Amino acid sequence: MIHRAIPANERQIEPRLAERFHKTLQQHAPPADLPFTEELAMALVSDALNWKASDLHVEPGAVDTRVRMRVDGLLHDVAVIPTVSGRHIVTYFKVLAQMDTSALARAEHGHARMDAGGMQLDLRITVVPTPNGEMLGIRLLDGLRAVLRLDEIGMSGPEQSHLRNWLAEIQGMLLVCGPVGSGKTSTLYALLRELQRQPCGIVTLEDPVESLMDGITQIEVNEKRGLTFSDAIRAMLRLDPDFLLLGEIRDPESAHTAITAAGSGQALLSTLHARDSVGAVTALRNYGVKNWEISAALEVSVAQRLLRRLCSRCRVETEITSAQRESFTTHGISAPARLWKPAGCDVCAGTGFDGRIGVFEVWRLDTEARTLIVHGADEPALRKHATATGSRTLLADALEKTAAGLTTFAELRRLGRQAQPADSAV
Ligand SMILES: [Zn+2]
């Protein structure tokens, strides 16, 4: 046999995922003398889709190659394949994405389309050189992926109102902050969906376009075909829309574009790598934006993370410890009588979790916040003001969702470096 699933006793592996994957590989095991790379590649992608994986990794090691899939934000090791099969798969996807097939000395990115079971898929492909050979990462984007409504992303009613009020005013800048994979893009699309019903011009500049939306002009950066980020920005500004969506503020150029657009009567939505809502101010300062410019342009800063949502079909009650109880009360949330923990059933493939839920922190800037920014106030000062004016932290929102049985106490660890409760064991 040429493949083996990783034994379930090596941790990190969801046994049922490994078992199902093992079966797939067996079905696709080829007669010894036939090339089968394409079949195996298709099987990997279609399985990734079945499990609703967002990413598929093929990672060469010293001895063999590991296949991993990201499901609900966690990477699961699902199989080990021979190094030579791994190499063929990497080459297959490089050809599909029209990338240079010689061994690369640096990371390369590409796009490919694939027909999987009648469904057109957009694949975002990254190949990175490692000491053991090339590592392949595939981000799976379903071009017809449903765009969630604002009331479906997990945001509380009052926070949704802050965003809707901003949309109605058509001015300044709304930023969604968080690390990669924190659901920022879904939030922007949910906001665009609100705007679709209104008679206003909307243009987006994305890299790449992740969901297609009717009635909205979507521009995709494509450096290979000659549409650079700078060209695309100029094209976008010429269209003079009411709302501009810039996929990401990632350098001084995009930061200044955003500030300029927001200062010239257009409303701008974008995402930013920042730890929390007030961290957006620091990030913009680091890109060379002046305090007075930030103060004039920034209207709303949203921070968000995704936590795994407990499978409601199999979750089980668990006792709440006194330390956990204290975490709730410290944050002004009444502690629940009990908490919930994952079990595992057929519906959730034994993981105990079913999809993810957003946790949010929404900071609507007022006059005093603007004054603080102009005077160069640091993050702790801005944080203090935001909290005093009713902005709830990511942790507080996450604790409310934990109390409601939507997620677990252990998931709070995913909030990153933000202040966390002392006892975050299940
Ligand atoms: Zn379940």
Coordinates of C-alpha atoms and ligand atoms in Angstrom, one line a residue:
M1 CA 0.0 0.0 0.0
I2 CA 1.4 3.4 -0.9
H3 CA -0.6 5.6 1.5
R4 CA -1.3 5.4 5.1
A5 CA -3.5 7.6 7.2
I6 CA -1.7 8.9 10.3
P7 CA -2.6 6.6 13.3
A8 CA -5.3 8.1 15.4
N9 CA -3.1 7.9 18.5
E10 CA -0.8 10.6 17.2
R11 CA -2.6 13.7 18.5
Q12 CA -3.8 16.7 16.6
I13 CA -5.7 14.3 14.4
E14 CA -9.4 14.0 14.4
P15 CA -9.7 10.2 14.2
R16 CA -12.8 10.3 12.1
L17 CA -11.3 12.7 9.6
A18 CA -8.2 10.6 9.3
E19 CA -10.4 7.5 8.8
R20 CA -12.5 9.0 6.0
F21 CA -9.4 10.4 4.3
H22 CA -7.7 7.1 4.4
K23 CA -10.7 5.5 2.6
T24 CA -10.6 8.2 -0.1
L25 CA -6.9 7.5 -0.7
Q26 CA -7.5 3.8 -0.9
Q27 CA -10.3 4.4 -3.5
H28 CA -7.8 6.4 -5.5
A29 CA -4.8 4.2 -5.1
P30 CA -3.7 3.6 -8.7
P31 CA -2.5 0.5 -10.5
A32 CA 1.3 0.7 -10.0
D33 CA 2.1 1.6 -13.5
L34 CA -0.4 4.5 -14.1
P35 CA 0.1 8.2 -13.4
F36 CA -2.6 9.2 -11.0
T37 CA -1.6 12.7 -9.9
E38 CA -4.6 14.4 -11.3
E39 CA -7.0 12.0 -9.7
L40 CA -5.4 12.3 -6.4
A41 CA -5.3 16.1 -6.7
M42 CA -9.1 16.1 -7.5
A43 CA -9.7 13.7 -4.6
L44 CA -7.9 16.0 -2.2
V45 CA -9.8 19.1 -3.3
S46 CA -13.2 17.4 -3.3
D47 CA -12.6 16.0 0.2
A48 CA -11.4 19.4 1.4
L49 CA -14.8 20.7 0.1
N50 CA -16.8 18.0 1.7
W51 CA -15.3 18.8 5.1
K52 CA -15.7 22.5 4.5
A53 CA -12.0 23.0 4.8
S54 CA -10.7 26.5 4.0
D55 CA -7.2 25.4 3.2
L56 CA -5.3 22.4 1.9
H57 CA -1.6 22.0 2.6
V58 CA 0.9 19.6 1.1
E59 CA 4.0 19.7 3.4
P60 CA 7.2 17.8 2.5
G61 CA 9.1 16.4 5.5
A62 CA 12.5 14.7 5.7
V63 CA 10.9 11.2 5.1
D64 CA 7.5 11.7 3.6
T65 CA 4.9 14.3 2.8
R66 CA 2.1 15.4 5.1
V67 CA -1.4 16.4 3.9
R68 CA -3.2 18.8 6.2
M69 CA -6.5 20.6 6.0
R70 CA -7.8 23.6 7.9
V71 CA -11.3 23.0 9.2
D72 CA -13.0 25.6 11.3
G73 CA -9.7 27.4 11.7
L74 CA -7.7 24.4 12.9
L75 CA -5.1 22.5 10.8
H76 CA -5.7 18.8 10.9
D77 CA -3.1 16.3 9.8
V78 CA -5.1 14.0 7.5
A79 CA -2.6 11.8 5.7
V80 CA 1.0 10.9 4.9
I81 CA 1.9 10.3 1.3
P82 CA 5.2 9.3 -0.3
T83 CA 7.5 12.3 -1.1
V84 CA 7.3 11.6 -4.8
S85 CA 3.5 11.8 -4.9
G86 CA 3.7 15.0 -2.9
R87 CA 6.1 16.5 -5.5
H88 CA 3.8 15.5 -8.3
I89 CA 0.8 17.1 -6.7
V90 CA 2.8 20.4 -6.2
T91 CA 3.8 20.4 -9.8
Y92 CA 0.2 19.6 -10.9
F93 CA -1.2 22.7 -9.1
K94 CA 1.7 24.8 -10.4
V95 CA 0.8 23.9 -13.9
L96 CA -2.9 24.6 -13.2
A97 CA -2.0 28.0 -11.9
Q98 CA 0.4 28.7 -14.9
M99 CA 3.3 29.1 -12.5
D100 CA 6.9 28.5 -13.3
T101 CA 7.4 24.8 -12.8
S102 CA 11.1 24.9 -12.1
A103 CA 12.1 24.7 -8.4
L104 CA 11.5 28.1 -6.9
A105 CA 13.9 30.1 -4.7
R106 CA 11.1 32.3 -3.2
A107 CA 7.4 32.1 -2.4
E108 CA 5.1 32.3 -5.4
H109 CA 1.4 32.9 -5.6
G110 CA -1.1 32.0 -8.3
H111 CA -4.7 31.4 -9.1
A112 CA -6.4 28.5 -10.7
R113 CA -9.9 27.4 -11.6
M114 CA -11.0 23.9 -11.1
D115 CA -14.2 22.0 -11.9
A116 CA -15.1 19.8 -8.9
G117 CA -18.3 17.9 -9.2
G118 CA -19.9 20.5 -11.5
M119 CA -18.9 23.3 -9.2
Q120 CA -16.4 26.0 -10.4
L121 CA -13.8 26.6 -7.8
D122 CA -11.3 29.4 -7.5
L123 CA -8.1 28.2 -5.9
R124 CA -5.5 30.6 -4.5
I125 CA -2.2 28.7 -4.6
T126 CA 1.0 29.4 -2.7
V127 CA 4.2 27.5 -3.2
V128 CA 7.0 28.1 -0.7
P129 CA 10.5 26.5 -0.8
T130 CA 11.5 24.6 2.3
P131 CA 14.7 22.5 3.0
N132 CA 12.7 19.4 2.2
G133 CA 11.2 20.6 -1.1
E134 CA 8.3 22.8 -2.1
M135 CA 5.4 23.2 0.3
L136 CA 2.0 23.8 -1.3
G137 CA -0.9 25.8 0.2
I138 CA -4.3 26.0 -1.4
R139 CA -6.9 28.4 -0.2
L140 CA -10.3 27.2 -1.5
L141 CA -12.6 29.9 -2.6
D142 CA -16.0 29.0 -3.8
G143 CA -17.0 31.7 -6.4
L144 CA -20.6 31.3 -5.5
R145 CA -20.1 31.3 -1.8
A146 CA -23.1 32.6 0.0
V147 CA -22.6 36.1 1.3
L148 CA -23.9 36.3 4.9
R149 CA -26.3 39.0 6.1
L150 CA -25.1 41.4 8.8
D151 CA -27.4 39.7 11.3
E152 CA -25.9 36.3 10.5
I153 CA -22.3 36.9 11.4
G154 CA -22.8 36.8 15.2
M155 CA -22.8 40.5 15.9
S156 CA -25.1 41.9 18.7
G157 CA -28.1 44.1 17.8
P158 CA -26.6 47.4 19.2
E159 CA -23.3 46.7 17.3
Q160 CA -25.2 46.1 14.1
S161 CA -26.9 49.4 14.6
H162 CA -23.6 51.3 14.8
L163 CA -22.6 49.9 11.5
R164 CA -26.0 50.6 9.8
N165 CA -25.9 54.2 11.1
W166 CA -22.5 54.6 9.5
L167 CA -23.7 53.2 6.2
A168 CA -26.6 55.7 6.3
E169 CA -24.3 58.6 6.8
I170 CA -22.0 57.8 3.8
Q171 CA -18.9 59.4 5.2
G172 CA -15.4 58.6 6.4
M173 CA -13.8 55.3 7.0
L174 CA -14.9 52.0 8.5
L175 CA -12.1 49.5 9.2
V176 CA -12.4 45.8 10.2
C177 CA -9.3 44.7 12.1
G178 CA -7.9 41.3 13.0
P179 CA -5.4 38.7 11.9
V180 CA -5.6 36.6 8.8
G181 CA -8.6 34.2 8.8
S182 CA -10.6 36.2 11.4
G183 CA -13.6 36.7 9.1
K184 CA -12.9 40.3 8.2
T185 CA -13.9 39.8 4.6
S186 CA -17.2 38.2 5.5
T187 CA -18.0 41.2 7.5
L188 CA -17.2 43.6 4.7
Y189 CA -19.4 41.5 2.3
A190 CA -22.2 41.5 4.8
L191 CA -22.0 45.3 4.8
L192 CA -22.0 45.4 1.0
R193 CA -25.1 43.3 1.1
E194 CA -26.8 46.0 3.2
L195 CA -25.8 48.5 0.6
Q196 CA -27.1 46.5 -2.4
R197 CA -30.6 47.6 -1.6
Q198 CA -29.7 51.3 -1.7
P199 CA -29.4 53.5 -4.7
C200 CA -25.7 54.2 -4.4
G201 CA -22.6 53.5 -6.4
I202 CA -20.3 50.9 -5.0
V203 CA -16.9 49.9 -6.3
T204 CA -14.5 47.3 -4.8
L205 CA -10.8 46.7 -5.3
E206 CA -10.0 43.2 -4.2
D207 CA -7.0 40.8 -4.4
P208 CA -8.7 38.5 -5.3
V209 CA -12.4 38.9 -5.6
E210 CA -13.8 36.4 -3.1
S211 CA -17.5 36.5 -3.7
L212 CA -19.4 37.9 -6.8
M213 CA -22.1 40.4 -6.0
D214 CA -24.8 41.8 -8.3
G215 CA -25.0 45.5 -8.8
I216 CA -21.5 46.2 -7.5
T217 CA -18.4 46.9 -9.6
Q218 CA -15.7 44.6 -8.5
I219 CA -12.1 45.2 -9.7
E220 CA -9.5 42.5 -9.2
V221 CA -5.8 43.3 -9.0
N222 CA -3.9 41.2 -11.5
E223 CA -0.3 42.1 -11.6
K224 CA 0.5 39.3 -14.2
R225 CA -2.0 40.8 -16.6
G226 CA -0.7 44.3 -16.0
L227 CA -3.4 45.6 -13.6
T228 CA -1.2 46.8 -10.7
F229 CA -2.6 48.0 -7.4
S230 CA -1.8 51.6 -8.2
D231 CA -3.5 51.4 -11.6
A232 CA -6.5 49.8 -10.0
I233 CA -6.7 52.5 -7.4
R234 CA -6.8 55.2 -10.1
A235 CA -9.4 53.3 -12.0
M236 CA -11.5 53.0 -8.9
L237 CA -11.3 56.7 -8.0
R238 CA -12.2 57.7 -11.5
L239 CA -15.5 55.8 -11.2
D240 CA -16.4 58.2 -8.3
P241 CA -18.6 55.9 -6.3
D242 CA -20.4 56.7 -3.0
F243 CA -18.8 53.6 -1.3
L244 CA -15.3 52.2 -1.9
L245 CA -14.2 48.9 -0.7
L246 CA -10.5 48.4 -0.5
G247 CA -9.8 44.7 0.2
E248 CA -6.9 45.5 2.6
I249 CA -4.8 48.3 3.9
R250 CA -1.4 46.7 3.8
D251 CA 1.2 49.4 3.1
P252 CA 1.7 53.2 3.1
E253 CA 0.2 53.5 -0.5
S254 CA -3.1 51.8 0.3
A255 CA -3.3 53.6 3.7
H256 CA -2.9 57.0 2.0
T257 CA -5.4 56.0 -0.7
A258 CA -8.0 55.1 1.9
I259 CA -7.4 58.3 3.8
T260 CA -7.6 60.4 0.7
A261 CA -10.9 58.8 -0.5
A262 CA -12.4 59.0 3.0
G263 CA -11.4 62.7 3.1
S264 CA -13.0 63.6 -0.2
G265 CA -16.6 62.8 0.5
Q266 CA -16.6 59.1 -0.3
A267 CA -17.2 56.4 2.3
L268 CA -14.5 53.8 2.5
L269 CA -14.5 50.3 3.9
S270 CA -11.4 48.2 4.4
T271 CA -9.6 45.7 6.5
L272 CA -6.4 46.1 8.5
H273 CA -4.0 43.9 10.5
A274 CA -4.5 45.1 14.0
R275 CA -5.0 43.4 17.3
D276 CA -8.1 45.3 18.4
S277 CA -10.2 48.3 17.5
V278 CA -7.9 51.0 18.9
G279 CA -4.9 49.2 17.4
A280 CA -6.1 50.5 14.0
V281 CA -4.9 53.9 15.0
T282 CA -1.4 52.6 15.7
A283 CA -1.3 50.6 12.4
L284 CA -2.3 53.7 10.4
R285 CA 0.4 55.8 12.2
N286 CA 2.9 53.1 11.3
Y287 CA 2.0 53.5 7.7
G288 CA 2.9 57.2 7.9
V289 CA -0.7 58.6 8.2
K290 CA -0.8 61.8 10.3
N291 CA -2.8 62.0 13.5
W292 CA -5.0 64.8 12.1
E293 CA -5.7 62.6 9.0
I294 CA -6.7 59.6 11.1
S295 CA -8.9 61.8 13.3
A296 CA -10.7 63.3 10.4
A297 CA -11.2 60.1 8.5
L298 CA -11.8 57.2 10.9
E299 CA -15.4 56.8 11.9
V300 CA -15.8 53.2 13.0
S301 CA -13.2 50.5 13.9
V302 CA -14.4 46.9 14.3
A303 CA -12.1 44.2 15.7
Q304 CA -13.1 40.6 15.2
R305 CA -12.1 37.0 15.7
L306 CA -13.7 33.7 14.8
L307 CA -14.3 31.1 17.5
R308 CA -15.4 27.5 16.8
R309 CA -19.1 27.1 17.3
L310 CA -20.2 24.2 19.5
C311 CA -22.2 21.6 17.6
S312 CA -25.7 22.1 19.1
R313 CA -26.6 18.5 18.4
C314 CA -24.0 16.9 20.7
R315 CA -22.7 19.5 23.1
V316 CA -22.8 18.4 26.8
E317 CA -23.1 20.4 30.0
T318 CA -20.1 20.8 32.2
E319 CA -19.6 22.4 35.6
I320 CA -18.3 26.0 35.9
T321 CA -15.2 26.5 38.1
S322 CA -15.0 29.4 40.5
A323 CA -12.1 30.9 38.5
Q324 CA -14.3 30.8 35.4
R325 CA -17.2 32.3 37.2
E326 CA -15.0 35.1 38.3
S327 CA -13.9 35.8 34.7
F328 CA -17.6 36.4 33.8
T329 CA -18.3 38.8 36.7
T330 CA -15.1 40.7 36.2
H331 CA -16.3 41.6 32.8
G332 CA -19.8 42.6 34.0
I333 CA -21.4 39.5 32.6
S334 CA -23.6 37.3 35.0
A335 CA -21.9 33.9 35.2
P336 CA -24.1 31.0 33.8
A337 CA -25.1 28.1 36.0
R338 CA -23.0 25.7 33.9
L339 CA -20.9 25.7 30.7
W340 CA -20.9 23.5 27.7
K341 CA -18.2 21.3 26.2
P342 CA -17.9 19.5 22.8
A343 CA -18.7 15.8 22.5
G344 CA -18.8 14.7 18.8
C345 CA -21.4 13.2 16.5
D346 CA -21.8 12.2 12.9
V347 CA -23.0 15.7 11.9
C348 CA -19.8 17.4 13.1
A349 CA -17.5 14.6 12.0
G350 CA -16.7 13.8 15.6
T351 CA -15.1 17.2 16.3
G352 CA -17.9 18.6 18.5
F353 CA -17.8 21.8 16.6
D354 CA -19.9 23.0 13.7
G355 CA -18.6 26.1 11.8
R356 CA -17.4 29.3 13.5
I357 CA -19.0 32.3 15.1
G358 CA -17.6 35.9 15.0
V359 CA -16.8 37.8 18.2
F360 CA -16.7 41.6 17.8
E361 CA -15.6 44.8 19.3
V362 CA -17.1 47.9 17.7
W363 CA -15.7 51.3 18.4
R364 CA -17.7 54.3 17.0
L365 CA -15.4 57.3 17.4
D366 CA -16.8 60.4 19.0
T367 CA -15.5 64.0 19.3
E368 CA -13.4 63.3 22.3
A369 CA -11.8 60.2 20.6
R370 CA -10.8 62.5 17.7
T371 CA -9.3 65.0 20.0
L372 CA -7.3 62.3 21.8
I373 CA -6.0 61.0 18.4
V374 CA -4.9 64.5 17.3
H375 CA -3.0 64.9 20.5
G376 CA -1.2 61.6 19.9
A377 CA -2.9 59.5 22.6
D378 CA -1.5 56.0 22.9
E379 CA -3.5 52.7 22.8
P380 CA -4.1 52.4 26.5
A381 CA -5.6 55.9 26.6
L382 CA -7.7 55.2 23.6
R383 CA -8.8 51.9 25.0
K384 CA -9.8 53.5 28.2
H385 CA -11.9 56.1 26.4
A386 CA -13.5 53.4 24.1
T387 CA -14.5 51.3 27.1
A388 CA -15.9 54.3 29.0
T389 CA -18.1 55.2 26.0
G390 CA -19.6 51.8 25.8
S391 CA -17.4 49.8 23.4
R392 CA -17.4 46.2 24.6
T393 CA -14.1 44.3 24.2
L394 CA -13.6 41.1 22.2
L395 CA -13.2 39.2 25.4
A396 CA -16.5 40.4 26.8
D397 CA -18.3 39.5 23.7
A398 CA -16.7 36.1 23.6
L399 CA -17.6 35.5 27.3
E400 CA -21.3 36.3 26.5
K401 CA -21.2 33.8 23.7
T402 CA -19.6 31.2 26.0
A403 CA -22.3 31.8 28.6
A404 CA -24.9 31.3 25.9
G405 CA -23.4 27.9 25.0
L406 CA -22.4 28.9 21.5
T407 CA -18.7 28.2 22.2
T408 CA -16.4 26.9 24.9
F409 CA -14.2 28.6 27.5
A410 CA -11.1 26.9 25.9
E411 CA -11.9 28.7 22.6
L412 CA -11.2 32.1 24.3
R413 CA -7.5 31.3 23.8
R414 CA -8.0 32.2 20.2
L415 CA -8.4 35.8 21.1
G416 CA -4.6 36.1 20.9
R417 CA -2.7 38.5 23.0
Q418 CA -5.8 40.3 24.3
A419 CA -6.3 40.1 28.0
Q420 CA -7.7 36.6 28.8
P421 CA -9.3 35.0 31.8
A422 CA -6.8 33.3 34.0
D423 CA -8.3 29.8 33.8
S424 CA -9.0 29.0 30.2
A425 CA -9.1 25.3 30.5
V426 CA -12.4 23.5 29.5
Ligands
ZN1 ZN -21.9 17.1 16.8

